[in-house]
Amino acid sequence: QVQLVESGGGLVQTGGSLRLSCAASGRTFSSVAMGWFRQAPGKEREFVATISWNGGITYYGDSVKGRFTISRDNSKNTLYLQMNNLKPEDTAVYYCAASISFTSTMTNMYNYWGQGTQVTVAS
């Protein structure tokens, strides 16, 4: 089992920045791949970014590439998402997720999910 708790969401103006955190407990954090997804009202859950167990591999969705950075600190059992140059279309609930297999863009490859944190970008 892996328990995940996101934090760091909030209200920000267009062009602003936020850093999301995801604290993990349970199964050894350093052995799992991690991902960030988001879901806006009325839309399907969307892939944002993923990172391998040691941070050596990262991959981003096209809509956030160049603006968001995923990272992890295995010594602190924490996953991060640095979000810069935020746009109103980034408004969503952001979820972190853990995969016991490998990095993926697909929600069904992730075994554990957090409860989400709201990010709202005002225009």
Short mmCIF file of C-alpha atoms in Angstrom, two decimals:
data_model
loop_
_atom_site.label_atom_id
_atom_site.label_comp_id
_atom_site.label_asym_id
_atom_site.label_seq_id
_atom_site.Cartn_x
_atom_site.Cartn_y
_atom_site.Cartn_z
CA GLN A 1 0.00 0.00 0.00
CA VAL A 2 1.04 3.56 -0.69
CA GLN A 3 -0.75 6.51 0.87
CA LEU A 4 -0.50 9.81 -1.00
CA VAL A 5 -1.40 13.30 0.21
CA GLU A 6 -1.19 16.30 -2.10
CA SER A 7 -0.72 19.90 -0.97
CA GLY A 8 0.20 23.27 -2.39
CA GLY A 9 -2.83 24.05 -4.49
CA GLY A 10 -4.58 27.39 -4.42
CA LEU A 11 -5.63 30.45 -6.37
CA VAL A 12 -3.07 32.18 -8.57
CA GLN A 13 -3.15 34.82 -11.30
CA THR A 14 -2.38 34.06 -14.92
CA GLY A 15 1.38 33.88 -15.38
CA GLY A 16 1.97 32.97 -11.77
CA SER A 17 3.58 29.90 -10.24
CA LEU A 18 2.72 27.19 -7.76
CA ARG A 19 4.56 24.16 -6.43
CA LEU A 20 2.54 21.08 -5.60
CA SER A 21 3.82 18.46 -3.22
CA CYS A 22 2.77 14.86 -2.72
CA ALA A 23 3.80 13.17 0.51
CA ALA A 24 3.99 9.39 0.34
CA SER A 25 3.92 6.76 3.05
CA GLY A 26 3.69 3.00 3.16
CA ARG A 27 5.49 1.01 0.47
CA THR A 28 9.03 2.18 -0.23
CA PHE A 29 8.61 5.41 -2.17
CA SER A 30 11.88 5.02 -4.01
CA SER A 31 10.67 1.81 -5.66
CA VAL A 32 7.66 3.28 -7.44
CA ALA A 33 7.20 5.46 -10.49
CA MET A 34 5.09 8.55 -9.88
CA GLY A 35 2.81 10.73 -11.91
CA TRP A 36 0.69 13.86 -11.83
CA PHE A 37 -2.72 14.02 -13.43
CA ARG A 38 -5.42 16.67 -13.43
CA GLN A 39 -9.15 16.80 -13.92
CA ALA A 40 -11.21 19.85 -14.77
CA PRO A 41 -14.99 19.94 -14.23
CA GLY A 42 -16.79 17.95 -16.90
CA LYS A 43 -13.57 16.61 -18.40
CA GLU A 44 -11.67 13.35 -18.24
CA ARG A 45 -8.61 12.97 -16.07
CA GLU A 46 -5.60 14.20 -18.03
CA PHE A 47 -1.97 13.16 -17.86
CA VAL A 48 0.38 15.92 -16.74
CA ALA A 49 3.79 14.39 -15.98
CA THR A 50 5.52 11.23 -14.86
CA ILE A 51 8.88 10.38 -13.30
CA SER A 52 10.75 7.13 -12.84
CA TRP A 53 11.70 5.68 -9.47
CA ASN A 54 15.12 7.35 -9.45
CA GLY A 55 14.15 10.52 -11.29
CA GLY A 56 16.17 9.58 -14.34
CA ILE A 57 13.21 9.55 -16.70
CA THR A 58 10.58 12.26 -16.96
CA TYR A 59 7.83 12.82 -19.47
CA TYR A 60 5.26 15.60 -19.86
CA GLY A 61 1.93 16.16 -21.48
CA ASP A 62 2.05 18.49 -24.46
CA SER A 63 -0.07 21.14 -22.76
CA VAL A 64 2.41 21.61 -19.91
CA LYS A 65 5.74 20.90 -21.58
CA GLY A 66 8.20 23.71 -20.95
CA ARG A 67 6.12 25.18 -18.12
CA PHE A 68 5.87 22.39 -15.53
CA THR A 69 8.67 20.37 -13.93
CA ILE A 70 8.21 17.10 -12.07
CA SER A 71 10.78 16.04 -9.49
CA ARG A 72 11.09 13.81 -6.46
CA ASP A 73 13.11 13.61 -3.28
CA ASN A 74 13.29 9.98 -2.24
CA SER A 75 14.96 10.91 1.05
CA LYS A 76 11.81 12.85 1.96
CA ASN A 77 9.29 10.50 0.31
CA THR A 78 7.95 13.48 -1.60
CA LEU A 79 6.96 14.20 -5.19
CA TYR A 80 6.82 17.73 -6.57
CA LEU A 81 5.29 19.57 -9.47
CA GLN A 82 6.64 23.04 -10.15
CA MET A 83 4.14 24.94 -12.28
CA ASN A 84 5.21 28.17 -13.96
CA ASN A 85 3.49 30.55 -16.37
CA LEU A 86 0.11 29.23 -15.31
CA LYS A 87 -2.89 29.69 -17.59
CA PRO A 88 -6.64 29.62 -16.89
CA GLU A 89 -6.83 26.29 -18.74
CA ASP A 90 -4.57 24.78 -16.07
CA THR A 91 -7.43 25.10 -13.59
CA ALA A 92 -8.23 21.63 -12.29
CA VAL A 93 -7.92 19.24 -9.39
CA TYR A 94 -4.40 17.85 -9.46
CA TYR A 95 -3.74 14.27 -8.37
CA CYS A 96 -0.53 12.44 -7.68
CA ALA A 97 -0.37 8.72 -8.36
CA ALA A 98 2.03 5.84 -7.84
CA SER A 99 2.78 2.97 -10.20
CA ILE A 100 4.45 -0.23 -9.04
CA SER A 101 5.36 -1.05 -12.62
CA PHE A 102 6.79 1.81 -14.67
CA THR A 103 6.25 5.38 -15.83
CA SER A 104 3.14 5.81 -17.92
CA THR A 105 0.78 8.42 -19.31
CA MET A 106 -2.22 6.15 -18.71
CA THR A 107 -4.35 6.38 -15.58
CA ASN A 108 -4.98 2.63 -15.47
CA MET A 109 -1.26 1.94 -15.01
CA TYR A 110 -1.27 3.65 -11.62
CA ASN A 111 -2.13 1.67 -8.52
CA TYR A 112 -2.48 4.36 -5.85
CA TRP A 113 -3.99 7.83 -5.93
CA GLY A 114 -4.14 10.82 -3.67
CA GLN A 115 -7.29 12.82 -2.92
CA GLY A 116 -6.26 15.77 -5.06
CA THR A 117 -5.56 19.45 -4.59
CA GLN A 118 -7.41 22.28 -6.33
CA VAL A 119 -5.51 24.68 -8.56
CA THR A 120 -7.38 27.71 -9.83
CA VAL A 121 -5.82 30.17 -12.26
CA ALA A 122 -7.62 33.48 -12.52
CA SER A 123 -7.58 35.39 -15.79
#
